[in-house]
Tab-separated table of C-alpha atoms in Angstrom:
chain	number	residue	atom	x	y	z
A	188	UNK	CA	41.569	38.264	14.327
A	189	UNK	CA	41.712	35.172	11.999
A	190	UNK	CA	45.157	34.647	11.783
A	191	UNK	CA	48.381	35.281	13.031
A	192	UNK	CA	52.286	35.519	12.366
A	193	UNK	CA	54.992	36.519	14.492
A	194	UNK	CA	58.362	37.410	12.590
A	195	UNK	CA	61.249	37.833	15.574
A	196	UNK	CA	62.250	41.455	15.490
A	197	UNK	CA	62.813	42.724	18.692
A	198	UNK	CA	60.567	45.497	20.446
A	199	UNK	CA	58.414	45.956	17.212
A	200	UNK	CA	55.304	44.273	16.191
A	201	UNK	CA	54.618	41.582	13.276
A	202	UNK	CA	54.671	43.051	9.904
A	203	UNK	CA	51.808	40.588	8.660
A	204	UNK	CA	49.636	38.009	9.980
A	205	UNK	CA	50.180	34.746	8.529
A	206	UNK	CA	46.158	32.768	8.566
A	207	UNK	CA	46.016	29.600	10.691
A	208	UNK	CA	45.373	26.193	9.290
A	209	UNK	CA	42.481	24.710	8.680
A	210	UNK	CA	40.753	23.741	11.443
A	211	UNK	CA	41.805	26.504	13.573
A	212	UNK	CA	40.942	29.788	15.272
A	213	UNK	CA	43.636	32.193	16.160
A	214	UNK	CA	44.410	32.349	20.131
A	215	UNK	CA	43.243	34.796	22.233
A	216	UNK	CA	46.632	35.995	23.199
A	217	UNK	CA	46.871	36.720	19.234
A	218	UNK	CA	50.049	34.700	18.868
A	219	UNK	CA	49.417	31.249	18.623
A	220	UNK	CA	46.624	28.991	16.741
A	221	UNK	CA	44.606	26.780	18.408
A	222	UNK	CA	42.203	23.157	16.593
A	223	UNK	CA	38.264	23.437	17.391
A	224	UNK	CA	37.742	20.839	19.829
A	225	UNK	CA	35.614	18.091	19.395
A	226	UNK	CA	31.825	19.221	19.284
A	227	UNK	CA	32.577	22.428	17.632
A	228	UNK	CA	33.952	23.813	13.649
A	229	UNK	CA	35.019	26.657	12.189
A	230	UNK	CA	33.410	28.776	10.650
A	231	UNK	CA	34.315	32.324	9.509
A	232	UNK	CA	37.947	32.153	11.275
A	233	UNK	CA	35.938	31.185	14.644
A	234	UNK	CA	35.480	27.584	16.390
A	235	UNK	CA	31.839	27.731	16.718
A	236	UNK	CA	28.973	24.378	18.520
A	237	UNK	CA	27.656	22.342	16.277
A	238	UNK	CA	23.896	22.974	15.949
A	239	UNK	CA	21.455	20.446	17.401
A	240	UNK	CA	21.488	16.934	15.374
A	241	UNK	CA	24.886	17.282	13.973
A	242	UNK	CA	28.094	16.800	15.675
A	243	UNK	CA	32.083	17.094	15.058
A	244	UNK	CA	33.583	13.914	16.520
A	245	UNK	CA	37.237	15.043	16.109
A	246	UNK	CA	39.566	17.911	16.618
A	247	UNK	CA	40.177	20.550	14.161
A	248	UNK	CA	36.617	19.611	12.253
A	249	UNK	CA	35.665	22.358	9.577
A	250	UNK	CA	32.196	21.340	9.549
A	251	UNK	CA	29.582	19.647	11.188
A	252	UNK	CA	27.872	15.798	9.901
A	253	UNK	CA	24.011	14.958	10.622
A	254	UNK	CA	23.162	12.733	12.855
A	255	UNK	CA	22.155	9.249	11.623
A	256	UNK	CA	18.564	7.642	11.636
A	257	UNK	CA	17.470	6.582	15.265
A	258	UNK	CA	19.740	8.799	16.776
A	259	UNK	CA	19.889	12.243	18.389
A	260	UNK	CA	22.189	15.300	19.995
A	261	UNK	CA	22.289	18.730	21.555
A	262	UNK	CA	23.884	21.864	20.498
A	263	UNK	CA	27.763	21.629	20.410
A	264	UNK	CA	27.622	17.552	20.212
A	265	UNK	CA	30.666	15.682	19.770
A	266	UNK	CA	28.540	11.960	19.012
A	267	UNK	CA	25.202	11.331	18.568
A	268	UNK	CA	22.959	9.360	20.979
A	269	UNK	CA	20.633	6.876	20.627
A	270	UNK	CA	16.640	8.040	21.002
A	271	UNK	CA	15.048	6.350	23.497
A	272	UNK	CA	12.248	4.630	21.158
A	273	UNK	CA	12.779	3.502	17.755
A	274	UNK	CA	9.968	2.386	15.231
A	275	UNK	CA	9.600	0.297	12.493
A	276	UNK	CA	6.634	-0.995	10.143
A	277	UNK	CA	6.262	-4.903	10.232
A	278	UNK	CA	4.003	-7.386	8.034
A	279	UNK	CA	1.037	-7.071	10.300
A	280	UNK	CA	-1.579	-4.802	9.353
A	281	UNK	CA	-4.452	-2.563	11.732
A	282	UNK	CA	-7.595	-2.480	11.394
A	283	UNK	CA	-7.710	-0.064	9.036
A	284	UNK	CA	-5.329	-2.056	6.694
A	285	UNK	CA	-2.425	-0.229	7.543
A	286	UNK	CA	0.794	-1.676	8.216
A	287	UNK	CA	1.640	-1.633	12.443
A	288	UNK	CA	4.170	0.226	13.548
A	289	UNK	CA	6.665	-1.982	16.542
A	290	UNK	CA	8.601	0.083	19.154
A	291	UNK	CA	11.568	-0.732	20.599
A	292	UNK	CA	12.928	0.872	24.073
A	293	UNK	CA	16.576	1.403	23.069
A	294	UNK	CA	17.374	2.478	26.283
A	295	UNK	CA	16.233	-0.447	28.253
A	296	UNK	CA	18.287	-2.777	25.621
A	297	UNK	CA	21.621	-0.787	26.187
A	298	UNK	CA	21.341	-0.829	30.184
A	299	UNK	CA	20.409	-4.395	30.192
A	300	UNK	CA	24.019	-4.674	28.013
A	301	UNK	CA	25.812	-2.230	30.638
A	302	UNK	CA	24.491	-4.059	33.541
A	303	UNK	CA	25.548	-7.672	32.138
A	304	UNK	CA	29.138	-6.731	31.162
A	305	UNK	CA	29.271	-4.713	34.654
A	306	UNK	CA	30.518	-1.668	32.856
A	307	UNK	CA	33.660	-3.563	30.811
A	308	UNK	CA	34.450	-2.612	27.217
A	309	UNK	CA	36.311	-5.382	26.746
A	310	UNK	CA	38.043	-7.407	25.453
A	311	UNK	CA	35.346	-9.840	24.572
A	312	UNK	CA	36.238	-12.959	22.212
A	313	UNK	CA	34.059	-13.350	19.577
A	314	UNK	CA	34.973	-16.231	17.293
A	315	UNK	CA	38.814	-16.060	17.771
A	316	UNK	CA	38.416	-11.952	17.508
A	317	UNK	CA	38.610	-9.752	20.093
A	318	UNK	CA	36.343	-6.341	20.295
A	319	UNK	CA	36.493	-3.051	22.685
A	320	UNK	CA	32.938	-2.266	22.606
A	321	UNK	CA	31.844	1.112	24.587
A	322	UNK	CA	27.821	0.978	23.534
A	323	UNK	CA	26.601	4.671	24.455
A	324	UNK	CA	30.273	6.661	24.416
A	325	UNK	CA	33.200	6.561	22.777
A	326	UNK	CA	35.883	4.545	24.762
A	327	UNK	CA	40.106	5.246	24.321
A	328	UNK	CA	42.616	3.270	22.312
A	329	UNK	CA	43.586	-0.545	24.095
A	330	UNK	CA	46.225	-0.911	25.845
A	331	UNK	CA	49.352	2.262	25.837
A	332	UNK	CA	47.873	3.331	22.189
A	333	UNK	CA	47.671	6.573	21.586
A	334	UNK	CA	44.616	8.335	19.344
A	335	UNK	CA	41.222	9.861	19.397
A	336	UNK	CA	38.090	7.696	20.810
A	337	UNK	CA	36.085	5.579	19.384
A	338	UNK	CA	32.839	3.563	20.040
A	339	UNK	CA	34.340	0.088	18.761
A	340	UNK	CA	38.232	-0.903	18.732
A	341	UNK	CA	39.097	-4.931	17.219
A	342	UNK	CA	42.523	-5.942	18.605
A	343	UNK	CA	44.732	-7.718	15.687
A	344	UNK	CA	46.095	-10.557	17.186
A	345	UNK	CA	49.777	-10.954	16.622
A	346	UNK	CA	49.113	-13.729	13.640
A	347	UNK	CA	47.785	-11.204	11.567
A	348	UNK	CA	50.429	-8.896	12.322
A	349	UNK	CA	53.054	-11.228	11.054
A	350	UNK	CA	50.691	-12.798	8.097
A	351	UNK	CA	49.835	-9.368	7.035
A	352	UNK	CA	46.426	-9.022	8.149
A	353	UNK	CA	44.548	-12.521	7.834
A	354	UNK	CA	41.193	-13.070	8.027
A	355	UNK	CA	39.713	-12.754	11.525
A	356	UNK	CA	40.050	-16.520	12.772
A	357	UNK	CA	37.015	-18.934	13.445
A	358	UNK	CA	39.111	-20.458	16.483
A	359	UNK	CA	37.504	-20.667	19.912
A	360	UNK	CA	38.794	-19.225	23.602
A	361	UNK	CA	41.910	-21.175	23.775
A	362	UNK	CA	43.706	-20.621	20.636
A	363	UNK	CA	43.300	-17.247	20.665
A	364	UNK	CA	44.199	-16.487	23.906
A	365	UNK	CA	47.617	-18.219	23.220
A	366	UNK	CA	48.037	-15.614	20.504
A	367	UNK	CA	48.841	-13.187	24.160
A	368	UNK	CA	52.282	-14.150	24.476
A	369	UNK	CA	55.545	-11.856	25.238
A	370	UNK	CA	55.877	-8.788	23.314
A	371	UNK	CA	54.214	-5.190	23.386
A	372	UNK	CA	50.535	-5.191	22.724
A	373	UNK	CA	49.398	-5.820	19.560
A	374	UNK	CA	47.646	-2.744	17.245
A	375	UNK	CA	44.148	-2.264	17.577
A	376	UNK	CA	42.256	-1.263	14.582
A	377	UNK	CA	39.003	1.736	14.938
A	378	UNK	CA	36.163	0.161	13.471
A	379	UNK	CA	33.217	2.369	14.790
A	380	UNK	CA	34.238	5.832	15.022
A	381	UNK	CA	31.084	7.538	15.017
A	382	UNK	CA	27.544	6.420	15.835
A	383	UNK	CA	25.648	6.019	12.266
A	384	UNK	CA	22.373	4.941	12.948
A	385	UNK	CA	20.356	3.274	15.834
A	386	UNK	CA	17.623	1.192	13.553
A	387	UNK	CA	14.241	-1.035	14.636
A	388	UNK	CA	14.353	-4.340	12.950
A	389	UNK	CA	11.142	-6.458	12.426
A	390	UNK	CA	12.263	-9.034	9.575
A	391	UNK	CA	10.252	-12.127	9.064
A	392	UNK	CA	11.057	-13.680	12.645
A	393	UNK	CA	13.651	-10.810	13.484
A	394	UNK	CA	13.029	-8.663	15.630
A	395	UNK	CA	15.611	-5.446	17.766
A	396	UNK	CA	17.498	-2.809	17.505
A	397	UNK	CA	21.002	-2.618	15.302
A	398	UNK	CA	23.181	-0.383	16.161
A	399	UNK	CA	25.859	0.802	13.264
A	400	UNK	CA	28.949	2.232	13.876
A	401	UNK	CA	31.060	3.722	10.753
A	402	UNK	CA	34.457	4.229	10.244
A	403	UNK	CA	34.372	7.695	8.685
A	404	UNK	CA	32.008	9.805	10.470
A	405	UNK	CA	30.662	11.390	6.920
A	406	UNK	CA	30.033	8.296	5.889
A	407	UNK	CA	26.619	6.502	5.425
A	408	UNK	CA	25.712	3.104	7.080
A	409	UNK	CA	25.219	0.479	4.603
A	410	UNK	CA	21.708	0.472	2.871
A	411	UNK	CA	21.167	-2.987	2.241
A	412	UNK	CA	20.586	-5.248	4.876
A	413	UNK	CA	21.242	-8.231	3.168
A	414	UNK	CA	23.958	-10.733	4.937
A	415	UNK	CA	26.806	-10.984	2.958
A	416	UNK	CA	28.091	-14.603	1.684
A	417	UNK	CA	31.440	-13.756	2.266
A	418	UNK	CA	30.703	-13.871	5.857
A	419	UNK	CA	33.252	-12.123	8.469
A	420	UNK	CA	36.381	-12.670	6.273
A	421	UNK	CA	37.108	-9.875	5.654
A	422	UNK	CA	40.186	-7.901	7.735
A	423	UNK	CA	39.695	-5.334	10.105
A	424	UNK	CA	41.676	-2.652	7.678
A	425	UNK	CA	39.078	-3.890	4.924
A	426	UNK	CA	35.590	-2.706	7.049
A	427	UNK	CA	33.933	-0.120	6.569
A	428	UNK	CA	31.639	-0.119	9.594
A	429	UNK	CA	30.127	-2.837	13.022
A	430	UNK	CA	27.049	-3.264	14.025
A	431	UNK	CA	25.426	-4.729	17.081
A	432	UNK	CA	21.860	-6.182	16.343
A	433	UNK	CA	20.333	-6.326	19.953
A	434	UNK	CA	17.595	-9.153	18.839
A	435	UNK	CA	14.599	-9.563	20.832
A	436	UNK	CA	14.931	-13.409	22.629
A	437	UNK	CA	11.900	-14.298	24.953
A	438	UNK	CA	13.675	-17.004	26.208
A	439	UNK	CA	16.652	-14.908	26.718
A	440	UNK	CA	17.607	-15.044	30.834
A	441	UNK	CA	16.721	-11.877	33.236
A	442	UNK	CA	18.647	-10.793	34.455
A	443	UNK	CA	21.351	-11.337	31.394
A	444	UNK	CA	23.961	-13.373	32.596
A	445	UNK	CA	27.282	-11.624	33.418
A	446	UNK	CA	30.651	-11.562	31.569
A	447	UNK	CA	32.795	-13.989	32.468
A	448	UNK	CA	36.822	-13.381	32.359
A	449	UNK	CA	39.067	-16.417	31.183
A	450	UNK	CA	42.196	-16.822	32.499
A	451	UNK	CA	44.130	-14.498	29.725
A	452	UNK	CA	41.454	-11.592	30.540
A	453	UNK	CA	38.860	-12.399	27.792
A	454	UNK	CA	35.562	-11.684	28.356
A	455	UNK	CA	32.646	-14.059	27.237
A	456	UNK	CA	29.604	-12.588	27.184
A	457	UNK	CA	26.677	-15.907	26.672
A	458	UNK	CA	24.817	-15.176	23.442
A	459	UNK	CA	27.310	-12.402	21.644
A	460	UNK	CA	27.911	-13.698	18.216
A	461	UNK	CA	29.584	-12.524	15.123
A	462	UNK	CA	26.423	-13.028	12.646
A	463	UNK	CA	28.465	-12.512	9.200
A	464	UNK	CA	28.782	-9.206	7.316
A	465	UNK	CA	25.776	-6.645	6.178
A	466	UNK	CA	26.606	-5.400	2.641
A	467	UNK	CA	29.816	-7.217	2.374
A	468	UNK	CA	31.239	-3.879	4.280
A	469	UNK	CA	29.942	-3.511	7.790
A	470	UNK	CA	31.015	-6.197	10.527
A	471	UNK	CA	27.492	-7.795	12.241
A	472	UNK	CA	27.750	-8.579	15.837
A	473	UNK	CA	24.532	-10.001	17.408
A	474	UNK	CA	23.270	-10.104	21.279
A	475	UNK	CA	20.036	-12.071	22.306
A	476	UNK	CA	17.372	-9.784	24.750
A	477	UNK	CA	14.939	-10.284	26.295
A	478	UNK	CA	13.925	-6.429	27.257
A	479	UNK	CA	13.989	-5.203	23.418
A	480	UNK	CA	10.647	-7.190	22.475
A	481	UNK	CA	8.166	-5.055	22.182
A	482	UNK	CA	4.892	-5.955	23.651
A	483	UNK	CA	2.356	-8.318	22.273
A	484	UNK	CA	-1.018	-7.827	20.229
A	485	UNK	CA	-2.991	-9.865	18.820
A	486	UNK	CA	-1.527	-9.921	15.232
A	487	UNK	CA	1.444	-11.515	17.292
A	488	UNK	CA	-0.624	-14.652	17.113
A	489	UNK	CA	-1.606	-17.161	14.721
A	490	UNK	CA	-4.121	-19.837	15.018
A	491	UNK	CA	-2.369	-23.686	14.967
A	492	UNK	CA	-4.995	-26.286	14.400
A	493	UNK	CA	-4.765	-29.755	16.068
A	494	UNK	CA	-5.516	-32.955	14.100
A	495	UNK	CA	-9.299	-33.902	13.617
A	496	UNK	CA	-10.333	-36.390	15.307
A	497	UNK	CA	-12.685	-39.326	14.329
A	498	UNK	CA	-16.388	-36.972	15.968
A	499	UNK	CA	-15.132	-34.655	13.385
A	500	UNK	CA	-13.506	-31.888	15.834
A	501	UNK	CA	-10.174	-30.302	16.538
A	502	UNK	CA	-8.684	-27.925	19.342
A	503	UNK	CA	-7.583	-24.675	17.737
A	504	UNK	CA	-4.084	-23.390	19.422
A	505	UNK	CA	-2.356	-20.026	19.028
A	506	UNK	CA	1.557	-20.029	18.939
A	507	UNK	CA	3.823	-16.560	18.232
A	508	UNK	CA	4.040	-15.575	14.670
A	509	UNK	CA	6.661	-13.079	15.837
A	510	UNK	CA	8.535	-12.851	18.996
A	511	UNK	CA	6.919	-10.411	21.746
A	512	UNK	CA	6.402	-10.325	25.405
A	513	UNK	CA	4.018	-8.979	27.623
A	514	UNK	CA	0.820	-7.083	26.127
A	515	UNK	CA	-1.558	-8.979	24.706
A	516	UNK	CA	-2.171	-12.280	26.361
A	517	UNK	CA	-2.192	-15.458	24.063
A	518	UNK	CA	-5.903	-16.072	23.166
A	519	UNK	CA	-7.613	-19.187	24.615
A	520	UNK	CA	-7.716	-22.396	22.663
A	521	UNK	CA	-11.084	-23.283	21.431
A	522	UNK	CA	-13.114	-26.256	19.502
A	523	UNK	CA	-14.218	-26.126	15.773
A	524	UNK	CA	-15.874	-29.073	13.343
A	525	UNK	CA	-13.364	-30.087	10.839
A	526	UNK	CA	-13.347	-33.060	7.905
A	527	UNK	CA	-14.905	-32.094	3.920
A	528	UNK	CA	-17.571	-33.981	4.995
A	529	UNK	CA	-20.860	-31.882	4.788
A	530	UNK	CA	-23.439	-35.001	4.801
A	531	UNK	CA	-26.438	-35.006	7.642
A	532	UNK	CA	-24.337	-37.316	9.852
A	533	UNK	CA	-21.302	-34.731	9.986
A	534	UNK	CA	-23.513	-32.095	10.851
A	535	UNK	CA	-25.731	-33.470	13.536
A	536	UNK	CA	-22.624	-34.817	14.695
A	537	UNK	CA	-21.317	-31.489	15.081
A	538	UNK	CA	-24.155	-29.872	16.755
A	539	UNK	CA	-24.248	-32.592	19.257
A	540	UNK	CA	-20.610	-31.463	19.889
A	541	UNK	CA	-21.787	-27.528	19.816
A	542	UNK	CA	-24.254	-28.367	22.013
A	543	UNK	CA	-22.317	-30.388	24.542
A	544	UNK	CA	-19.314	-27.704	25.175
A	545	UNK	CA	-21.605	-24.134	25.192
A	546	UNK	CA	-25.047	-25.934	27.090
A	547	UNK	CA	-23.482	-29.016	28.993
A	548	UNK	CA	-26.484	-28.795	31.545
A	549	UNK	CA	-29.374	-28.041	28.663
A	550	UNK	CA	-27.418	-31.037	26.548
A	551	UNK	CA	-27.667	-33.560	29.828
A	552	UNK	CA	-31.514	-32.795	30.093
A	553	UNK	CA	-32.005	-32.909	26.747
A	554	UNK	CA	-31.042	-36.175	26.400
A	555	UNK	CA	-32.544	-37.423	29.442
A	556	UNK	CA	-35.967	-36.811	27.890
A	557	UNK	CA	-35.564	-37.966	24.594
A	558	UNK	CA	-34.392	-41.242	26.708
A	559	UNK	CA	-37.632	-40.846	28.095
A	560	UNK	CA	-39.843	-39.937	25.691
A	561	UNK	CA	-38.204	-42.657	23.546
A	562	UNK	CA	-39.375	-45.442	26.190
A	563	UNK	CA	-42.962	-44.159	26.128
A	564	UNK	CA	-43.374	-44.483	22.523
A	565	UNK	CA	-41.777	-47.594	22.407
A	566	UNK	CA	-44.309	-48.622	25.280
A	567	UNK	CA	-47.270	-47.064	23.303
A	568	UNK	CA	-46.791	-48.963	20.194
A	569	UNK	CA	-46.645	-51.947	22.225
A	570	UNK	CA	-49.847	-51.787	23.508
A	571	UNK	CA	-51.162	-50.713	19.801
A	572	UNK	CA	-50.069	-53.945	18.525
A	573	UNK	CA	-51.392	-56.100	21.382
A	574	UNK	CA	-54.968	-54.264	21.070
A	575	UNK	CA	-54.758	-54.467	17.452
A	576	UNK	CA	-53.554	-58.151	17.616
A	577	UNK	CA	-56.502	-59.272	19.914
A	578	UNK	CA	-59.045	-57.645	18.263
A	579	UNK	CA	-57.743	-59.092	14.687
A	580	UNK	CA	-57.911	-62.539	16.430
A	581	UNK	CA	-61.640	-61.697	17.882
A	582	UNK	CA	-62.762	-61.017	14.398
A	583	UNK	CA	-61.461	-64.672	12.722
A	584	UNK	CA	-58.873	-62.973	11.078
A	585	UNK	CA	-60.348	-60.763	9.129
């Protein structure tokens, strides 16, 4: 049964069926039509799961969209998960002179996020905007709305309302929370809908995970990765997409400090920045943490010579090329000759310096008997020229 119709005749049956709309299977009591509920789609006149690493985010969905990069689901899905590890190849190589692969623990990042905003979705200010951010589920409209989920909501303050939609403002805390004044609740605009991709980033000094998050669930994130020079001024209506780049900080404070509530109910979250736009499309938000990096190795490191000194020597440093933690400790600091000097004096000079740091002992005696044996030739070819000198004079000179 794929469809039905009821015409009103009483005590006789339907003289058709009449097929239900798309998106629906017929009911089982045969006189109704129902939607496919999120997770599932139809498919020959029947609501059937999703297979595993697609998903249907909405009701009534006639098919079933992939699953993004970095990002995972089970049969009958209605959003896609982060994995728990993500990869990426950075400018390092092995080895074997291929490029090293950098992990990131996703799932560490998003519980060190959970555990500093205590749970809260929001709404956290973020230059003059304010975002409902649910990071691993889908979270309901603000406020009395009604609608379907979604991951990320931004909350149009009531300026942009009357204006038309302006440009998200650059104001801090206080002016925007005077925009909360009498009057229902301003709309709130869906700006992650569906879960796009979960991505490892290791760019130049960059390192984390970004999260994207696209309006239309069919949709594909933005390729390039390139930060847009028109910045965030875009309106919300105008996006196509948000991301959340958790970037790796090693400086970053554990345990993350907590969200702190103003006095309108804004939550400010230390470190959560709007970074600009990626593709001119997708919104960039940007969170500092310290439990993304991935652990150290020793291409981490690069050697930072001191300045040479006048015996021809430096100390030889190593500082982060890229930011890490844990792993790989940093190397020791050692001693090397330096100067474009090659002449006898620079080298002796640096194998006295050689000598003294690897045989301090060996270098001590050393010198102690070329003191010595010094003094005893010195003494020798005194008494050489005093024998000489007397028997010269013994002679008459000659």
């Amino acid at each position: 049964l794929v469809s039905v119709l009821v015409l009103g005749a009483a005590g006789s049956g339907a003289s058709r069926c009449a097929p239900c709309s798309p998106g629906e299977e017929a009911a089982p009591d045969g006189i109704s039509c129902r939607l496919c509920a999120p997770g599932n789609f139809l498919s020959n006149g029947v609501c059937t799961p999703c297979a595993a690493g697609t998903f249907a985010g909405g009701w009534g969905a006639q098919s079933c969209a992939a699953c993004g990069a970095g990002t995972r689901s089970e049969a009958g899905a209605a959003a896609c998960t982060p994995k728990t590890v993500v990869s990426v190849a950075d400018n390092a190589t092995t080895a074997g002179g291929q490029r090293r692969q950098v992990s990131f623990n996703v799932t560490a990042a998003t519980a060190q996020w959970l555990a500093a905003t205590t749970g809260a979705v929001g709404p956290f200010l973020v230059a003059g905007r304010q975002f409902y951010i649910g990071l691993r589920s889908p979270v309901p409209p603000p406020g009395d709305e009604e609608g379907s989920d979604a991951f990320v909501w931004e909350q149009v303050s009531k300026q942009e309302c009357i204006s038309g939609g302006a440009a998200g403002s650059s104001v801090g805390g206080g002016a925007a929370s005077a925009v909360a004044a009498e009057g229902p609740p301003p709309p709130a605009v869906r700006l992650g809908v569906a879960l796009a991709s979960v991505e490892a980033v290791a760019s130049g000094t960059v390192r984390g995970v970004r999260m994207t998050w696209a309006k239309d669930p069919a949709a594909k994130p933005a390729a390039s990765t390139a930060f847009c020079t028109e910045s965030a001024s875009k309106s919300p209506e105008e996006l196509t997409g948000v991301s959340l780049l958790l970037r790796c900080d090693p400086l970053a404070p554990w345990p993350a400090s907590p969200a702190r509530a103003d006095g309108s109910g804004m939550l400010h979250l230390d470190g959560l920045r709007l970074k600009g736009m990626v593709g001119c499309s997708t919104l960039a938000l940007e969170w500092p943490s310290l439990v993304v990096c991935p652990p150290c190795s020793l291409q981490d490191f690069v050697a930072q010579p001191g300045p040479c000194r006048s015996d021809m020597t430096r100390s030889v440093t190593f500082v982060n090329r890229w930011p890490c933690l844990g792993g790989q400790a940093t190397p020791p600091a050692y001693e090397e000759t330096c100067g474009e000097g090659t002449d006898a004096r620079t080298i002796i000079t640096s194998v006295k310096q050689v000598v003294k740091q690897r045989y301090p002992v060996r270098a001590t005696v050393f010198a102690a008997l070329t003191v010595v044996l010094g003094c005893v030739l010195i003494c020798y070819a005194t008494h050489l020229h005093r024998t000489y000198r007397e028997q010269y004079l013994q002679d008459g000179g000659l």
